[in-house]
Short mmCIF file of C-alpha atoms in Angstrom, two decimals:
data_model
loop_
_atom_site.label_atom_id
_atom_site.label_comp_id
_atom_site.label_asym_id
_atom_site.label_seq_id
_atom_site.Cartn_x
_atom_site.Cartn_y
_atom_site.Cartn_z
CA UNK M 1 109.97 74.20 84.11
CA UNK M 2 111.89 76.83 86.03
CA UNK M 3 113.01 75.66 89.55
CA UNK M 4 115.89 74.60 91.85
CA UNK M 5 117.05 70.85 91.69
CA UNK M 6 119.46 68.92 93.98
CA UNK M 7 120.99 65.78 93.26
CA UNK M 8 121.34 63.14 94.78
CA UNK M 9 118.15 62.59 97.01
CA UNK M 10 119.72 60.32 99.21
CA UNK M 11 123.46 59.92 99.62
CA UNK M 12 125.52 57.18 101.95
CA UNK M 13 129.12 58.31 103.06
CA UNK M 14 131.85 56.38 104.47
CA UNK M 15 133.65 58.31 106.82
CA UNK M 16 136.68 59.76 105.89
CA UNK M 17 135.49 60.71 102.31
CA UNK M 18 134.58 63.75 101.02
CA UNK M 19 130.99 64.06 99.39
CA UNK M 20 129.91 66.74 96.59
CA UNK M 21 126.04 67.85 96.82
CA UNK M 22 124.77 69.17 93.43
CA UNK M 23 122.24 72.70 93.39
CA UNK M 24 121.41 73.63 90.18
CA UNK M 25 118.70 76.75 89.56
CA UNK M 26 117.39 77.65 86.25
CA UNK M 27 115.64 81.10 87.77
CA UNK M 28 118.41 83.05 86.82
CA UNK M 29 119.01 83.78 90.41
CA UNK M 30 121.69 85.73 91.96
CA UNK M 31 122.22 84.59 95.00
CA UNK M 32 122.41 80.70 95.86
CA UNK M 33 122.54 79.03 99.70
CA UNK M 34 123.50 75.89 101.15
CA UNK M 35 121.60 75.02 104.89
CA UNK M 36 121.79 72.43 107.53
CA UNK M 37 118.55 70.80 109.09
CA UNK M 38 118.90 68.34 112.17
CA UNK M 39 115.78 66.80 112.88
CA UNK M 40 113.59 69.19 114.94
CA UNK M 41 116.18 72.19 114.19
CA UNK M 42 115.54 74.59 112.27
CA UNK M 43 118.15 75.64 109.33
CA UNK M 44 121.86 76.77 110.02
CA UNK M 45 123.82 78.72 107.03
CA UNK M 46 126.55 76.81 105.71
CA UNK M 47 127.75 79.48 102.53
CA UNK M 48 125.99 81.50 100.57
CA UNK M 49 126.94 83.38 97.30
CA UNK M 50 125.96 86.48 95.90
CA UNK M 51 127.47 86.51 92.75
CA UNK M 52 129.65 84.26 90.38
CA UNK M 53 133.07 83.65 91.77
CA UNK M 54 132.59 84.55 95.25
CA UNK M 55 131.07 83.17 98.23
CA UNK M 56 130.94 84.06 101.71
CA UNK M 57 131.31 81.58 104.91
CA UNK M 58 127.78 81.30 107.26
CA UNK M 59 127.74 79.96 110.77
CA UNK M 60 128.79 76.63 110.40
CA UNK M 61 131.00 76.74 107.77
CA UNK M 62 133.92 74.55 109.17
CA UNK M 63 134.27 71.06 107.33
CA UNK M 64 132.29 72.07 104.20
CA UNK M 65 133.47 73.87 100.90
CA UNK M 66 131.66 75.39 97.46
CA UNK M 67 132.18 77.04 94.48
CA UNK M 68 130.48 79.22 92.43
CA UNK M 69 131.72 78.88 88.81
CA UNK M 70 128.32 79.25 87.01
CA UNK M 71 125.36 81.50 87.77
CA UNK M 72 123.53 78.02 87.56
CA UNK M 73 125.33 76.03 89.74
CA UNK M 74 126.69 76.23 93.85
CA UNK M 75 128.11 72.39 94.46
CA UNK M 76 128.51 71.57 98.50
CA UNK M 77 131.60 69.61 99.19
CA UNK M 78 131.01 67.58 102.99
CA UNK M 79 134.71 66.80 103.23
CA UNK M 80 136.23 64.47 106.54
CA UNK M 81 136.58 67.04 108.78
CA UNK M 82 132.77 68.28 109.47
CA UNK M 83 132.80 65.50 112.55
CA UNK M 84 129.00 65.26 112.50
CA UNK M 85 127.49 65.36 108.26
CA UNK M 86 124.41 63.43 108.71
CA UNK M 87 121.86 65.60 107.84
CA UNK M 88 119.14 66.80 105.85
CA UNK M 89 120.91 69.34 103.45
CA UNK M 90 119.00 72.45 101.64
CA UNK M 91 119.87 74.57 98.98
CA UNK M 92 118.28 77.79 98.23
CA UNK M 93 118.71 80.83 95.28
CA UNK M 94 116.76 84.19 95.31
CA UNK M 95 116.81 87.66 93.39
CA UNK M 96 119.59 90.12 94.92
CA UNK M 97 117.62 92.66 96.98
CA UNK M 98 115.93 92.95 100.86
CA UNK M 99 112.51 92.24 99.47
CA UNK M 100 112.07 88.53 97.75
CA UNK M 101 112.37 84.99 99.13
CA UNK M 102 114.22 82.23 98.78
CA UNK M 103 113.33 79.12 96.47
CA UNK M 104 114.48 75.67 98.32
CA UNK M 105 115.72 72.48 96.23
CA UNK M 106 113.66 69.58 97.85
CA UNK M 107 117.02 68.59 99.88
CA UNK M 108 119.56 65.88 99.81
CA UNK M 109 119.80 63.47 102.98
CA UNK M 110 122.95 62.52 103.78
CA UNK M 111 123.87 59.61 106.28
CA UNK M 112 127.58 58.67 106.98
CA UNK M 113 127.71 54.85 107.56
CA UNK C 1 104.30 79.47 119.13
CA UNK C 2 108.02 79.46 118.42
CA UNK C 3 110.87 81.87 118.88
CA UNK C 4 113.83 82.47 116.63
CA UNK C 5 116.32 79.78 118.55
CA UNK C 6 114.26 77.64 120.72
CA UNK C 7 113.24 74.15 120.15
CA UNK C 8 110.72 73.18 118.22
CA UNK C 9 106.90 73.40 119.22
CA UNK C 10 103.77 71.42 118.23
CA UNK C 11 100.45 72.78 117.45
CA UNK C 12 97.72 70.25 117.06
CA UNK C 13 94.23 71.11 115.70
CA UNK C 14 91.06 69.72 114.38
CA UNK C 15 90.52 69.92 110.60
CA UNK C 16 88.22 72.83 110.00
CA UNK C 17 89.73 75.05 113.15
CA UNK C 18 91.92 78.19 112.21
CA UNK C 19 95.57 77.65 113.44
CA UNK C 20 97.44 80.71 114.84
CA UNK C 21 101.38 79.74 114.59
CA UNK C 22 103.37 82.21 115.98
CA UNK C 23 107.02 83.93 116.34
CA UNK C 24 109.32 86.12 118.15
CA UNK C 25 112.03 87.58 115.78
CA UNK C 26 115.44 88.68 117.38
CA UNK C 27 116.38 91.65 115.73
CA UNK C 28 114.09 95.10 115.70
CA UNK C 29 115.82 96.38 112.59
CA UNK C 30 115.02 93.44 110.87
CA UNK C 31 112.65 94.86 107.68
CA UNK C 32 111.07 91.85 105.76
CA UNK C 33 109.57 88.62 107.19
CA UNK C 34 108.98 85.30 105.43
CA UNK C 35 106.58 82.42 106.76
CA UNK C 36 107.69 79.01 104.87
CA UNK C 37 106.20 75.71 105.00
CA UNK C 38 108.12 72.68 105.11
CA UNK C 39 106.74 68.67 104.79
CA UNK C 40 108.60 66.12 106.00
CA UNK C 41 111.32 65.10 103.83
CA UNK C 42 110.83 68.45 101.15
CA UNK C 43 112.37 71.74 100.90
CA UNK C 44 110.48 74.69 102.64
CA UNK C 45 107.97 76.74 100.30
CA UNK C 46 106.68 79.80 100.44
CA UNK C 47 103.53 81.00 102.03
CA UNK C 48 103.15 84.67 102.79
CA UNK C 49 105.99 87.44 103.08
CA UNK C 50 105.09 90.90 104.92
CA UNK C 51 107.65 94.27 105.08
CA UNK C 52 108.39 95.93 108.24
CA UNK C 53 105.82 99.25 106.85
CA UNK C 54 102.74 96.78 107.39
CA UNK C 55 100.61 95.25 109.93
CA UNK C 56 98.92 92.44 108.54
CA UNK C 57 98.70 90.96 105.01
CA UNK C 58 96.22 88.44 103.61
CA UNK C 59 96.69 85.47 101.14
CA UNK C 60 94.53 82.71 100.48
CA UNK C 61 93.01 81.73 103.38
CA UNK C 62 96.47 82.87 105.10
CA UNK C 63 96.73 85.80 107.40
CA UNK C 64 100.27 87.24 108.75
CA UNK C 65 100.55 89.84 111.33
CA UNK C 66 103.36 91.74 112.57
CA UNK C 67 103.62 93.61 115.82
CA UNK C 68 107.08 95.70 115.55
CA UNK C 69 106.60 96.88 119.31
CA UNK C 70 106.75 93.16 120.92
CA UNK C 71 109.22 92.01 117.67
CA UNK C 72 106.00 89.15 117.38
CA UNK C 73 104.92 88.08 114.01
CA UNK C 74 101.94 85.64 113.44
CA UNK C 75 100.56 83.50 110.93
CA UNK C 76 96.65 82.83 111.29
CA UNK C 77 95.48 79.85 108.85
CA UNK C 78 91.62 79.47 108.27
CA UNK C 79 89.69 76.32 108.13
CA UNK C 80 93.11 74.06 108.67
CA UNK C 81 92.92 70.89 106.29
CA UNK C 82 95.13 67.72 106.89
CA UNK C 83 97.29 69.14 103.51
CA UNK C 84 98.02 72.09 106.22
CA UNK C 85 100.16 69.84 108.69
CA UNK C 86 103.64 70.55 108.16
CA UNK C 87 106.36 72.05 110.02
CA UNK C 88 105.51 76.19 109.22
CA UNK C 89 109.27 78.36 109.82
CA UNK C 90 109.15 82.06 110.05
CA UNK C 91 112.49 84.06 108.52
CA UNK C 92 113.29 87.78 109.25
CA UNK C 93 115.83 89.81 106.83
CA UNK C 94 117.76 92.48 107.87
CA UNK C 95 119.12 95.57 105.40
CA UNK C 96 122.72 95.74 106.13
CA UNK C 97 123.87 98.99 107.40
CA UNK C 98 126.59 99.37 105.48
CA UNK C 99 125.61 97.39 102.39
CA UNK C 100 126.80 93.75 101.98
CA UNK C 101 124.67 90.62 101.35
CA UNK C 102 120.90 90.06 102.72
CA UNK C 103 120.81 87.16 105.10
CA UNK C 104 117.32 85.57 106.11
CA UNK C 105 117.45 84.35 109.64
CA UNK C 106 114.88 81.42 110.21
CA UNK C 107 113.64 80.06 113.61
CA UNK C 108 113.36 76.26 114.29
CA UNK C 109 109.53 75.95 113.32
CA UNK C 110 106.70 75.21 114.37
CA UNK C 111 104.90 71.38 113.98
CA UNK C 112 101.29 71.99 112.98
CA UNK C 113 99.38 68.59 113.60
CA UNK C 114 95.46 68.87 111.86
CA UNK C 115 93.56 65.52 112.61
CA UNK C 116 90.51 64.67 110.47
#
């Protein structure tokens, strides 16, 4: 089945560590995302990539990293200086080009304990 | 109805009704629109998409109208069913001027609430 996957579902963080989120899209997509949802918010950029090997910052980039290293695959790094991570976390990939739409993952939550 | 930015509205209906969710986009050179629909706890999916060169567009029992004068864009569901309620988030696209990446804006939703 073609598709975009995240991994894990749910994920507990201590605070002070650093977290990896896995997106993984077998769609042969160009260009991947990574969002922020608060509860009753609607989604905030965090990154997004166009192409392998490059990425670009969104609005609220500060405290998170990726990488782009396979077509496949943009990992989101919550490291321990985004103050506030707990949140529902999206990833998205669509076809280069003004007219398609993006395919979500179905999301990891993650709550620092 | 919602607007690009502002909190987040609720829209409650009886099953069978038609639903009108709406939304004010921010930018008038924005050229493609999106209309997602998210359940609680999943990623958003896609409904209906419409280009800045139309007016309305019809899916399956899914309407969307755009009105480019007032920057409003709609999204008309027939006969709502309990499956309907969801949280339903319009996107707008804008076509860089100068090239560079496409980045779809979304607003903060709208709660659709269909009782049986």
């Amino acid at each position: 089945d073609g598709g975009i996957t995240q991994s894990p579902k749910y994920l507990f963080r201590k605070e002070g560590q650093n977290v990896t989120l896995s997106c993984e899209q077998n769609l042969n997509h160009d260009a991947m995302y990574w969002y922020r949802q608060d509860p009753g918010q609607g989604l905030r950029l965090i990154y997004y990539s166009q192409i392998v090997n490059d990425f670009q910052k969104g609005d609220i980039a500060e405290g998170y990293s990726v990488s782009r290293e396979k077509k496949e695959s943009f990992p989101l790094t919550v490291t321990s200086a985004q103050k506030n991570p707990t949140a529902f976390y999206l990833c998205a990939s669509r076809f280069s080009g003004l007219y398609n739409e993006q395919f979500f993952g179905p999301g990891t939550r993650l709550t620092v304990l | 109805g919602e607007s690009v930015g502002l909190h987040l509205p609720t829209l409650s209906v009886q099953e069978g009704d038609n639903s009108i969710i709406n939304c004010a986009y921010s930018n008038s050179a924005s050229d493609y629109f999106i209309w997602y629909k998210q359940e609680s706890g999943k990623g958003p999916q896609f409904i209906i998409d419409i280009r800045s060169n139309m007016d309305k567009r019809q899916g399956q029992r899914v309407t969307v109208l755009l009105n480019k004068t007032v920057k409003h864009l709609s999204l008309q569901i027939a006969a709502t069913q309990p499956g309907d309620s969801a949280v339903y988030f319009c996107a707008e696209t804008i076509r860089p001027p100068s090239g560079g990446s496409y980045i779809p804006t979304f607003g903060r939703g709208t709660s659709l609430i269909v009782h049986p």
